PDB file of C-alpha atoms and ligand atoms in Angstrom:
ATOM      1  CA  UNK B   1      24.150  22.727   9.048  1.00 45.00           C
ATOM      2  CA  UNK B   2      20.617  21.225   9.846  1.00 47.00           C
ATOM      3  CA  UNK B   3      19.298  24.832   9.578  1.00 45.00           C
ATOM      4  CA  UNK B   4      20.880  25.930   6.374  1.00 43.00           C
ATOM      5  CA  UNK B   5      19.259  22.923   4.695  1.00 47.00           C
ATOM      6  CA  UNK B   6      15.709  23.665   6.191  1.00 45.00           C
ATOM      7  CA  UNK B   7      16.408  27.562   5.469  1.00 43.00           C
ATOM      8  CA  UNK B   8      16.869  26.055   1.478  1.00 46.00           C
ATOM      9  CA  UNK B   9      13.395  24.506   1.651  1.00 47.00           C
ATOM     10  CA  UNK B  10      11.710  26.942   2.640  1.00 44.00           C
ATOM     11  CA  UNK B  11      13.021  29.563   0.491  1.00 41.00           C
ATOM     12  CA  UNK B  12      13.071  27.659  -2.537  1.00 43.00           C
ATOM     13  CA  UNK B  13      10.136  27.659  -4.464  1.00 42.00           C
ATOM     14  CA  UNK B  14      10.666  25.031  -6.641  1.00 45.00           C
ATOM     15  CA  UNK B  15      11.989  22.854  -3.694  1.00 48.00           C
ATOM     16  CA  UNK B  16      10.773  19.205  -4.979  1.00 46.00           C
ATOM     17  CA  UNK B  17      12.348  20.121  -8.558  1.00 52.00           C
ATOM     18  CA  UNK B  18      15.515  21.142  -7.296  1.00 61.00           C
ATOM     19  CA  UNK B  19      16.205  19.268  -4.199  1.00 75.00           C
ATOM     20  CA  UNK B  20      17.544  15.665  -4.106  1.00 89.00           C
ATOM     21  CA  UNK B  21      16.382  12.902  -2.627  1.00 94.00           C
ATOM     22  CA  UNK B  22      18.192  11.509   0.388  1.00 96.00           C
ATOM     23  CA  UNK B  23      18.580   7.663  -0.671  1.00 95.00           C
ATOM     24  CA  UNK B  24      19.292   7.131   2.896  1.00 95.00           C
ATOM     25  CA  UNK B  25      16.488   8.222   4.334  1.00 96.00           C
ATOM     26  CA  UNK B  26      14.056   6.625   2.028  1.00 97.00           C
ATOM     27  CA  UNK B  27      10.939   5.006   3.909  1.00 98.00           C
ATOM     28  CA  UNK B  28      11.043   1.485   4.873  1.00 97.00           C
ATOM     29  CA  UNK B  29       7.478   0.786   4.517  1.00 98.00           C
ATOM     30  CA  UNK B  30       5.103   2.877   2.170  1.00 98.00           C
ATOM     31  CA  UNK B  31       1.335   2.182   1.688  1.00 98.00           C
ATOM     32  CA  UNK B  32      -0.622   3.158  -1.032  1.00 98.00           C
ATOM     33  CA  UNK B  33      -4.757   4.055  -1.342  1.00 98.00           C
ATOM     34  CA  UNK B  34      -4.895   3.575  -4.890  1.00 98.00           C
ATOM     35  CA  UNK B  35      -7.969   6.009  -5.328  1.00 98.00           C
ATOM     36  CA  UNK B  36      -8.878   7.247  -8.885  1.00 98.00           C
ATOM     37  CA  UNK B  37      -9.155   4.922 -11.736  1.00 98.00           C
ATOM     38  CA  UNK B  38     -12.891   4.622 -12.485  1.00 97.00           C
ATOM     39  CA  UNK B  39     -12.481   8.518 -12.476  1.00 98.00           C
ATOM     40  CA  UNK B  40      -9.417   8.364 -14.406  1.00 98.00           C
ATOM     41  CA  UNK B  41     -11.370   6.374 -16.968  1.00 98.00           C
ATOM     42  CA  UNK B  42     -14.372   8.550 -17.243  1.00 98.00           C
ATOM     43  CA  UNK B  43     -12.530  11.916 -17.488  1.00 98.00           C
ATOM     44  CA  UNK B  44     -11.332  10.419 -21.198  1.00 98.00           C
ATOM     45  CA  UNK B  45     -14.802   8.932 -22.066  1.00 98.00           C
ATOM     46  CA  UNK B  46     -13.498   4.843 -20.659  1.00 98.00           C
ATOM     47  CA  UNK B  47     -15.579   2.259 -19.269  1.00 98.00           C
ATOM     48  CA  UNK B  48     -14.429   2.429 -15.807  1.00 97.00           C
ATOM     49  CA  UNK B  49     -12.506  -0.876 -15.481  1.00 98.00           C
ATOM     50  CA  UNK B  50     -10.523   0.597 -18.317  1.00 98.00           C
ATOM     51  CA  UNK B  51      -8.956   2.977 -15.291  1.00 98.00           C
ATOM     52  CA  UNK B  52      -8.507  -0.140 -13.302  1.00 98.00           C
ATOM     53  CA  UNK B  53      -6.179  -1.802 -16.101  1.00 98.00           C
ATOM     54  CA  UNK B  54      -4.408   0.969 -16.146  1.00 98.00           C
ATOM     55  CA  UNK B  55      -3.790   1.423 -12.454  1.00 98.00           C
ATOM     56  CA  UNK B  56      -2.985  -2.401 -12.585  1.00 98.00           C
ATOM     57  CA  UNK B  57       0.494  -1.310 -15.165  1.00 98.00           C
ATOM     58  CA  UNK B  58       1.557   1.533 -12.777  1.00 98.00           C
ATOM     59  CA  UNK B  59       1.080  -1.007  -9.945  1.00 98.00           C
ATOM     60  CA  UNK B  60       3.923  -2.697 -12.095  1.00 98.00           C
ATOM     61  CA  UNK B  61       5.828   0.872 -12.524  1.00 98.00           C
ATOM     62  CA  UNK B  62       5.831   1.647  -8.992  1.00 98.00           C
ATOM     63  CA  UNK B  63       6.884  -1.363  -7.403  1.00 98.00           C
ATOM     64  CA  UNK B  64       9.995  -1.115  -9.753  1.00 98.00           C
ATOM     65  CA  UNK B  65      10.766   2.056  -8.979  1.00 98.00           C
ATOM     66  CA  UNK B  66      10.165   1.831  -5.287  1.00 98.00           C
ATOM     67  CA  UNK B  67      12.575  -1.339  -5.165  1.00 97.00           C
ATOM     68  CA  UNK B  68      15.059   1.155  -6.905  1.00 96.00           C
ATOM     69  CA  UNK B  69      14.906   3.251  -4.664  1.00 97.00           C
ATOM     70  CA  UNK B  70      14.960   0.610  -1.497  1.00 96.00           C
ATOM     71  CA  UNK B  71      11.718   0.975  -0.224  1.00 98.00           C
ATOM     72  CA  UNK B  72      11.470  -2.627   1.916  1.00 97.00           C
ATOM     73  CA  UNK B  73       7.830  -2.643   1.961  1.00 98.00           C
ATOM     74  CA  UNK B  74       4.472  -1.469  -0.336  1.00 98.00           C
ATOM     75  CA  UNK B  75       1.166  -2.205   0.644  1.00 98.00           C
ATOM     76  CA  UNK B  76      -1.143  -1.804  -1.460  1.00 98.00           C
ATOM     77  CA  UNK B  77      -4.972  -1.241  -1.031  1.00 98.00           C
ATOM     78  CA  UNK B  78      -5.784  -2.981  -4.013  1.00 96.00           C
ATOM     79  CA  UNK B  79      -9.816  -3.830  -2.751  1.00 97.00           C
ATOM     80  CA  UNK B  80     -11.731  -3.023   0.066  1.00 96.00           C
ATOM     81  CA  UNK B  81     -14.345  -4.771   1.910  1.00 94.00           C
ATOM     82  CA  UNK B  82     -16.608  -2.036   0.961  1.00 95.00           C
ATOM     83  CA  UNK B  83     -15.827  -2.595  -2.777  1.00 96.00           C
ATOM     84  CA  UNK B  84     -18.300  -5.409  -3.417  1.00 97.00           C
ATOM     85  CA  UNK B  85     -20.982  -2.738  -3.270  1.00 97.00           C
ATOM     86  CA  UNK B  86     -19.884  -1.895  -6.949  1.00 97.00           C
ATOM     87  CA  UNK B  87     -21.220  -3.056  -9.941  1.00 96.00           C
ATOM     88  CA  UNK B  88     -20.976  -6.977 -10.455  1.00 97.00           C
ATOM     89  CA  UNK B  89     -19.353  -6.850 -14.156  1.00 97.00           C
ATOM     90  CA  UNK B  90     -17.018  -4.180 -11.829  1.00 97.00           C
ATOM     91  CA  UNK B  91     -16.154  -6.355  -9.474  1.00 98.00           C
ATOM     92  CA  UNK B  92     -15.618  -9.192 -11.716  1.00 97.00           C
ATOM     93  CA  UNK B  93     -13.123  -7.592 -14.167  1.00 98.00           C
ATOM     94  CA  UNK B  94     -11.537  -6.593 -10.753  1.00 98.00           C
ATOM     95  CA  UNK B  95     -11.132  -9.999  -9.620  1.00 98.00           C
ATOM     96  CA  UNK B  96      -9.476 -10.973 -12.732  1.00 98.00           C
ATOM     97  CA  UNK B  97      -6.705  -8.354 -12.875  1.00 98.00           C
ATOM     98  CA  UNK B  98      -4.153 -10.370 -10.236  1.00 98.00           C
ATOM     99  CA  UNK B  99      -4.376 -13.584 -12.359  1.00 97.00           C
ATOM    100  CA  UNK B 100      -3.432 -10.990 -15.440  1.00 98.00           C
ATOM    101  CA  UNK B 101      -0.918  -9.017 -13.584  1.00 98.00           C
ATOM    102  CA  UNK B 102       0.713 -12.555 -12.357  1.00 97.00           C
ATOM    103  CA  UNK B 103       0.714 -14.066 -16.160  1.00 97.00           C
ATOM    104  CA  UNK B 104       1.997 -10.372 -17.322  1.00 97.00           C
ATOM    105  CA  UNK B 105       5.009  -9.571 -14.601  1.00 97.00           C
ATOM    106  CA  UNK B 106       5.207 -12.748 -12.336  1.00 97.00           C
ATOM    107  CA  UNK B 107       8.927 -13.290 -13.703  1.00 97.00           C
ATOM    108  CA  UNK B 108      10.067  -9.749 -14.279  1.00 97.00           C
ATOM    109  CA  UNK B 109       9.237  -9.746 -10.223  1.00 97.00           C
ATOM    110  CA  UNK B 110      11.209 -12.762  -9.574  1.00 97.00           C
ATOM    111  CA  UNK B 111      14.062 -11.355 -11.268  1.00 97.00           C
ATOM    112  CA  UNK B 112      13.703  -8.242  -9.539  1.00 97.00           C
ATOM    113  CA  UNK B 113      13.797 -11.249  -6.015  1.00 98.00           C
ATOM    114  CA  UNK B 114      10.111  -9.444  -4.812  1.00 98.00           C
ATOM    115  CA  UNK B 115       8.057 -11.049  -2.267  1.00 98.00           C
ATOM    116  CA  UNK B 116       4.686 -11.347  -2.871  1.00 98.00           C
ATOM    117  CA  UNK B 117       2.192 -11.114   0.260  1.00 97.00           C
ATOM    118  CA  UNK B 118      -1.300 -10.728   0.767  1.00 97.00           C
ATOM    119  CA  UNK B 119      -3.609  -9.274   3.778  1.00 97.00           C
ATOM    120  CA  UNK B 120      -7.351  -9.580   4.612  1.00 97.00           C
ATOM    121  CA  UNK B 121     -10.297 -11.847   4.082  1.00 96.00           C
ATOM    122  CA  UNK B 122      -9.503 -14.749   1.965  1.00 93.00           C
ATOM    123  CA  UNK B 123     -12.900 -15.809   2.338  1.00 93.00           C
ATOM    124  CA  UNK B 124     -15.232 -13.786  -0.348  1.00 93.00           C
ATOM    125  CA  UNK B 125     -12.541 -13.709  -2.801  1.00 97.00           C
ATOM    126  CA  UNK B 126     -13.209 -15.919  -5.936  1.00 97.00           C
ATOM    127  CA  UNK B 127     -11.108 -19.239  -5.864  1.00 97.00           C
ATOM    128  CA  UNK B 128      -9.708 -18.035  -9.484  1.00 97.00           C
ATOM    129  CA  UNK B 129      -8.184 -15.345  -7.837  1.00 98.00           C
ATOM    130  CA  UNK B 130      -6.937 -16.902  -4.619  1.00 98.00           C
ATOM    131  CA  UNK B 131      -5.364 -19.840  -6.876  1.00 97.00           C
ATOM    132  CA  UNK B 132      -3.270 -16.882  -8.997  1.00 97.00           C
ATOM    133  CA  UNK B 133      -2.269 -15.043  -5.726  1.00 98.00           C
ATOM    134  CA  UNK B 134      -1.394 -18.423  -3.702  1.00 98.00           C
ATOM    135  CA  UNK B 135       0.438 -19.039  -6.599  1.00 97.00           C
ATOM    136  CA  UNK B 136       2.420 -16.013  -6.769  1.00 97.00           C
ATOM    137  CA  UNK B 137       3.249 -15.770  -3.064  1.00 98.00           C
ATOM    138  CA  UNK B 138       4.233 -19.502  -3.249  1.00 98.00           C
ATOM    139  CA  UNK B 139       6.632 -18.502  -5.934  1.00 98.00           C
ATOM    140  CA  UNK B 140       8.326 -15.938  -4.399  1.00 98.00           C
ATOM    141  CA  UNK B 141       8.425 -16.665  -0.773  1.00 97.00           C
ATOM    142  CA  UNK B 142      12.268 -17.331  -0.629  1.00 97.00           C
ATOM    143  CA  UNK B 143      12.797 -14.181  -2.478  1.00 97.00           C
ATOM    144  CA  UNK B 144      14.278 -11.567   0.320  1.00 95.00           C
ATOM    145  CA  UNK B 145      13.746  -7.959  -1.876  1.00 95.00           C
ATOM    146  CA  UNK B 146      11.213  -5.660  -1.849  1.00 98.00           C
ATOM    147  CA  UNK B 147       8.124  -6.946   0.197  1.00 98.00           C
ATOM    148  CA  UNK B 148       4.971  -6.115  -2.446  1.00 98.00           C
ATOM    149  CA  UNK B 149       1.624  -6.399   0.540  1.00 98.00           C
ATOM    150  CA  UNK B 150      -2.179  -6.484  -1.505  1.00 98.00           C
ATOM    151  CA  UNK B 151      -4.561  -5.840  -0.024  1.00 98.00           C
ATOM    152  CA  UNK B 152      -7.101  -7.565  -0.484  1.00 98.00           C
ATOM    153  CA  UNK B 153     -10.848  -7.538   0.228  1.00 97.00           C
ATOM    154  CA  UNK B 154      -9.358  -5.402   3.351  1.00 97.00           C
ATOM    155  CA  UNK B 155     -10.759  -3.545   6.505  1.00 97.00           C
ATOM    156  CA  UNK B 156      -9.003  -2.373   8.803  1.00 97.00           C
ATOM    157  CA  UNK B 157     -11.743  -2.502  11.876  1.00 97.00           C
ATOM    158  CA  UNK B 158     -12.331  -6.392  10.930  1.00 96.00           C
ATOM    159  CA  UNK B 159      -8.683  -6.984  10.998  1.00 97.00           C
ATOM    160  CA  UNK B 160      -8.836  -5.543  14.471  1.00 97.00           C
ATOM    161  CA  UNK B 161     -11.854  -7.532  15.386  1.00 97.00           C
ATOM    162  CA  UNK B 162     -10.470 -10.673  13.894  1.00 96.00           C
ATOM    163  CA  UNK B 163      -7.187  -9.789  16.072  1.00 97.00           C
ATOM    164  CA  UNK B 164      -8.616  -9.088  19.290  1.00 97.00           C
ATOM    165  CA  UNK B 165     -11.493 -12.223  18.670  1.00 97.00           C
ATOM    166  CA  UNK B 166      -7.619 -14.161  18.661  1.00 97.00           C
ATOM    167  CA  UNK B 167      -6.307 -12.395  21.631  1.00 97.00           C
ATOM    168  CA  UNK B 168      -9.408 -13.165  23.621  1.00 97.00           C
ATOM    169  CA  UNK B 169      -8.797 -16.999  22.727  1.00 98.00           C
ATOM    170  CA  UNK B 170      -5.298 -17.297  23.875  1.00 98.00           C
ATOM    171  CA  UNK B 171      -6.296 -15.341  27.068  1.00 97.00           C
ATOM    172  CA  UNK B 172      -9.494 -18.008  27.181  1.00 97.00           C
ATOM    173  CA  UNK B 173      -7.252 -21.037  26.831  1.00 97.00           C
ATOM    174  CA  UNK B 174      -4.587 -19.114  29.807  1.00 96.00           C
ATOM    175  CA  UNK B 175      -1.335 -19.131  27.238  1.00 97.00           C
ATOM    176  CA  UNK B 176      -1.844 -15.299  27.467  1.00 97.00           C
ATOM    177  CA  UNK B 177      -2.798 -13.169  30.766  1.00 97.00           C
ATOM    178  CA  UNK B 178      -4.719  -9.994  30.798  1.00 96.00           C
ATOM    179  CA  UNK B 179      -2.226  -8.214  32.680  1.00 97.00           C
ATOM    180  CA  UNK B 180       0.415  -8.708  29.596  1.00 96.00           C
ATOM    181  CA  UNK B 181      -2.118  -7.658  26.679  1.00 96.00           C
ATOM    182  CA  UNK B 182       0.275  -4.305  25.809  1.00 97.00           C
ATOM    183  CA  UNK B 183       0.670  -2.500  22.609  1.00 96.00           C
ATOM    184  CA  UNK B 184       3.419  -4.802  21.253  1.00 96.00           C
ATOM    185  CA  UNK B 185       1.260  -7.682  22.051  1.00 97.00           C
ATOM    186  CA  UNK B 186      -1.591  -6.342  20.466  1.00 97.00           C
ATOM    187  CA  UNK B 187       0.506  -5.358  16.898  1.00 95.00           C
ATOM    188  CA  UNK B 188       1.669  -9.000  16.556  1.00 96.00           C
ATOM    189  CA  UNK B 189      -2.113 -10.084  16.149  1.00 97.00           C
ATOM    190  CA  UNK B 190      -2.083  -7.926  13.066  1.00 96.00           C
ATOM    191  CA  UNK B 191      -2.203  -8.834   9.641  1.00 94.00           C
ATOM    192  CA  UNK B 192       1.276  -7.060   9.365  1.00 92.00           C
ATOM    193  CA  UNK B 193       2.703  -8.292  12.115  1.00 86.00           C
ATOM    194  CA  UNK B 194       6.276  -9.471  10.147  1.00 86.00           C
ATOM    195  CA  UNK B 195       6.528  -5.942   8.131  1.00 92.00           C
ATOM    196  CA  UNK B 196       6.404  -3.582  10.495  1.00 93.00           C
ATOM    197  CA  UNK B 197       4.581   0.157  10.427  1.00 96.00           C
ATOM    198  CA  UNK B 198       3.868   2.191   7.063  1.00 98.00           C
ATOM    199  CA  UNK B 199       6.504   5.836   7.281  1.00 98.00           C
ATOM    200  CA  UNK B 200       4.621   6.877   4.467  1.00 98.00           C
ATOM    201  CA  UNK B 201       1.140   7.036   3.348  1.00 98.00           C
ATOM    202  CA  UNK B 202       0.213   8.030   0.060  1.00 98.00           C
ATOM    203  CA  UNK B 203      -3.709   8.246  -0.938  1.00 98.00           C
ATOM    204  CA  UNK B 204      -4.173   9.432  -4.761  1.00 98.00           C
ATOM    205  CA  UNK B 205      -7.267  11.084  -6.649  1.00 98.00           C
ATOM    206  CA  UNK B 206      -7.876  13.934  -3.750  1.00 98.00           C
ATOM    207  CA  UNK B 207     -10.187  12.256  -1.050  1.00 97.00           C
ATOM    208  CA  UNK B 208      -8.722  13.239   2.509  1.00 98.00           C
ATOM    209  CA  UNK B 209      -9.861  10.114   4.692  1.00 98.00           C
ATOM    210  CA  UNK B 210      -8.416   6.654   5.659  1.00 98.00           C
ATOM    211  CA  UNK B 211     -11.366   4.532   4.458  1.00 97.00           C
ATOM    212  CA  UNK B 212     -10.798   1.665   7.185  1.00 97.00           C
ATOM    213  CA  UNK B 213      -7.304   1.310   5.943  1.00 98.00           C
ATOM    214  CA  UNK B 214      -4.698  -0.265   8.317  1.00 98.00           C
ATOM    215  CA  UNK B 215      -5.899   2.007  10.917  1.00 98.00           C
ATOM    216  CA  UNK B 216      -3.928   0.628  13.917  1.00 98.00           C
ATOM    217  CA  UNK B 217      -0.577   0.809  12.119  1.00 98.00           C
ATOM    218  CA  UNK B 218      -0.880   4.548  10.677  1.00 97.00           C
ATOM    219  CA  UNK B 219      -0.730   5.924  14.332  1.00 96.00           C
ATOM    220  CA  UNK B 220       2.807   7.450  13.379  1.00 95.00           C
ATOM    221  CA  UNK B 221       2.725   7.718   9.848  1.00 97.00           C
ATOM    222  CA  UNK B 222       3.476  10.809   7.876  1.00 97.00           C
ATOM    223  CA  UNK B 223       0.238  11.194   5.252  1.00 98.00           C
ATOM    224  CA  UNK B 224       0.776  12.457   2.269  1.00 98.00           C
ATOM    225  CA  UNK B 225      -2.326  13.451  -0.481  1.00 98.00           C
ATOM    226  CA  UNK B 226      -2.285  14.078  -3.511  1.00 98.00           C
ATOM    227  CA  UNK B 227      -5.034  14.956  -6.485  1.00 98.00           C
ATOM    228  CA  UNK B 228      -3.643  12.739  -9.223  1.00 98.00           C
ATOM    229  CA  UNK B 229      -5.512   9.667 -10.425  1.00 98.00           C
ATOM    230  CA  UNK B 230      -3.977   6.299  -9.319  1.00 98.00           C
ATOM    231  CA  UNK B 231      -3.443   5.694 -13.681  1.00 98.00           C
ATOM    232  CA  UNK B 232      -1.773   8.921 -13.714  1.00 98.00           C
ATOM    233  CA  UNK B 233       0.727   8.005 -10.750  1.00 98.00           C
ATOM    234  CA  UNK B 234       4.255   7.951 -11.521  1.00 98.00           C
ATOM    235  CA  UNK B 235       8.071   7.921 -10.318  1.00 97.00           C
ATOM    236  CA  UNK B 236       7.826  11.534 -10.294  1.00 97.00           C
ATOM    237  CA  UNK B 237       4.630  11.600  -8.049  1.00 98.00           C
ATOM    238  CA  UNK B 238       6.671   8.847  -5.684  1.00 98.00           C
ATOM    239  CA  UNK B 239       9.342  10.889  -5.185  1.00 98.00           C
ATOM    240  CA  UNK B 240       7.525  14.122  -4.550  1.00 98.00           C
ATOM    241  CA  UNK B 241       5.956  11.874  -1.836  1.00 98.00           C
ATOM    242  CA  UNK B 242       9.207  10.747  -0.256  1.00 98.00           C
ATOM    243  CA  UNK B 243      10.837  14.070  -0.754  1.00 97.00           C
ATOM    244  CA  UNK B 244       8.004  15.596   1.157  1.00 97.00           C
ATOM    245  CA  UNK B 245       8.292  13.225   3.878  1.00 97.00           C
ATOM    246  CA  UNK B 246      11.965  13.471   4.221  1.00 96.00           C
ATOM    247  CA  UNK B 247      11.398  17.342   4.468  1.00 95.00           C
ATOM    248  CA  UNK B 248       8.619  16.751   7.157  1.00 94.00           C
ATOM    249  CA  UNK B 249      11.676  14.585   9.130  1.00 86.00           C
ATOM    250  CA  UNK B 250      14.297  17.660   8.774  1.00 76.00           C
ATOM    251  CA  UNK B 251      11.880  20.053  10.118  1.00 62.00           C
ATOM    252  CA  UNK B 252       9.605  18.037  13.376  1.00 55.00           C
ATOM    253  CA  UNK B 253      12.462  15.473  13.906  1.00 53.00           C
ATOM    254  CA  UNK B 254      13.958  15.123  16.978  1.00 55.00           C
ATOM    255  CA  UNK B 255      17.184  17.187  18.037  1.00 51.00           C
TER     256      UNK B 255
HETATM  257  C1  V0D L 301      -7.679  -2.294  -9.337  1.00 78.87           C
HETATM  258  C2  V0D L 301      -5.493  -0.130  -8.970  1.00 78.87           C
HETATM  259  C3  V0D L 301      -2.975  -5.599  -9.200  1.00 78.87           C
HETATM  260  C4  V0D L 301      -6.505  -0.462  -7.912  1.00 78.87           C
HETATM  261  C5  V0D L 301      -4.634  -1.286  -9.383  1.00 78.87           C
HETATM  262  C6  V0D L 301      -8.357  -7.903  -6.728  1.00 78.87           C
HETATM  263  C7  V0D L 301      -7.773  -1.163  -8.359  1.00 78.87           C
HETATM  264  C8  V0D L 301      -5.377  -2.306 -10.192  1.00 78.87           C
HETATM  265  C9  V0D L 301      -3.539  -6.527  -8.348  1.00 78.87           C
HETATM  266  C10 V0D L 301      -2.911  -7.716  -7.780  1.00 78.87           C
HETATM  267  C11 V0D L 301      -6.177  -4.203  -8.759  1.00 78.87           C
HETATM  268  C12 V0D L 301      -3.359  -8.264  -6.591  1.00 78.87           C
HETATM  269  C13 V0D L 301      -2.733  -9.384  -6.040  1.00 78.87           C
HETATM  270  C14 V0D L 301      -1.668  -9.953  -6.686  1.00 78.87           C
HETATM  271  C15 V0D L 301      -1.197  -9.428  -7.867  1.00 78.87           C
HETATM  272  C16 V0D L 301      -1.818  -8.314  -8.411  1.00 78.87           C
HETATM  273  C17 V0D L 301      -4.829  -6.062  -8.116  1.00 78.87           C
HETATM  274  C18 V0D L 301      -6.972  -5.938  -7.305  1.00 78.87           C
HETATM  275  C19 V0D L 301      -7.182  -4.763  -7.979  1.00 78.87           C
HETATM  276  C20 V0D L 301      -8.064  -6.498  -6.458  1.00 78.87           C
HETATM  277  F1  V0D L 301      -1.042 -11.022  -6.162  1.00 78.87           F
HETATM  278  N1  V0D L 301      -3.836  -4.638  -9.468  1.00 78.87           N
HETATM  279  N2  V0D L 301      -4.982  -4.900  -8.826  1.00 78.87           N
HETATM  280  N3  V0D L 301      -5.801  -6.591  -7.360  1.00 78.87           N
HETATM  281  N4  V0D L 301      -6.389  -2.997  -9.435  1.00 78.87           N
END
């Protein structure tokens, strides 16, 4: 049975066309590298943060769809800690777009019952930005949907840092011994420590690397890339995603 339905893959050309998605088998926990939009922008002759307003709307697209679809999790790597090295005016408009993607789809969200969470550095954000996104998590904390991650002003190495700097407290202070420091341990230091680990990673616009993105959690996710431009992204390209990853799971899964 198992075998016929791999033999159909295979064989089928036009397999993400023609095959259905498995709504029960849908990833718990996608992330996103939202790669492309300055290059989105300058492929049509755009200022670059025009690319950025646009990825900010299929932000909006995707998390509906992906709620659809029960996803339980997105996490998305909205900035990086290696993004301030962009142009100021860049950065700026940047720091603007949660406060405008709050005013714009704050209550279509809480209809929807999303939670609204954040990881990374706080600290280097401006306090316009940090008031929006306080807000927004504040507002939806009760909500029990789909959980909608930013990342924000993000690296994965300092999160580690930051998690074993913790770790070496609570072993300082004797509430934690050495011999008990194990894998689990270590996770629940982590910024994601109530979400659980990504199934799926997506990374758009064709670059093949993790870019200090949530590098301890990815150990067993499936990674999926794909040459379309963050703006460009759509329920189509999710679901090619998905459907590739629940192929992946029919042909290397256990059995
Ligand atoms: C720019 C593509 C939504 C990636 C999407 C500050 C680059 C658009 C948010 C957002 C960004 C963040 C937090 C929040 C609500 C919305 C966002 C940034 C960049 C970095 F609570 N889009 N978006 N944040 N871009």
């Amino acid at each position: 049975m198992l075998n016929k339905l791999v033999n159909l893959t295979k064989s089928n050309k036009e397999t993400k066309d023609s095959i259905e998605l498995d709504r029960s088998r849908v990833p718990n926990h996608i992330a996103i590298i939202m790669d492309g939009n300055g290059r989105w922008a300058k492929k049509r002759g755009l200022p670059r943060i025009a690319g950025h307003r646009e990825g900010m709307k299929v932000v909006r697209k995707v998390v509906k769809h992906a709620n659809e679809l029960g996803v339980h999790a997105l996490t998305l790597y909205a900035f990086s800690t290696e993004n301030w090295k962009r142009p100021k005016p860049e950065v700026e408009f940047i720091m603007k777009l949660p406060e405008q993607f709050l005013l714009t789809y704050l209550p279509e969200l809480i209809k929807e019952n999303v939670q609204v969470r954040t990881i990374g550095q706080r600290e280097g954000i401006p306090a316009y930005t940090q008031k929006a996104v306080n807000e927004a998590i504040e507002r939806t904390k009760h909500n029990s949907g789909l959980v909608l991650n930013f990342a924000l002003n993000y690296g994965s190495r300092y999160e580690i840092t930051e998690a074993v700097r913790q770790l070496s407290k609570d072993v300082e202070k004797g509430t934690i011994r050495a011999e008990d420091v194990n894998e689990k341990l270590i996770g629940s230091y982590m910024m994601t420590n109530d979400i659980g680990d990504p199934e799926l990673l997506i990374r758009t616009s064709g670059e093949i690397r993790l870019s200090n993105f949530m590098l301890w959690q990815l150990a067993y996710t499936e990674l999926w890339f794909t040459d379309v431009y963050w703006p460009d992204f759509s329920k189509e390209t999710l679901e090619e995603a998905i459907l590739e990853y629940q192929r992946r799971g029919r042909r290397f899964g256990g059995v």
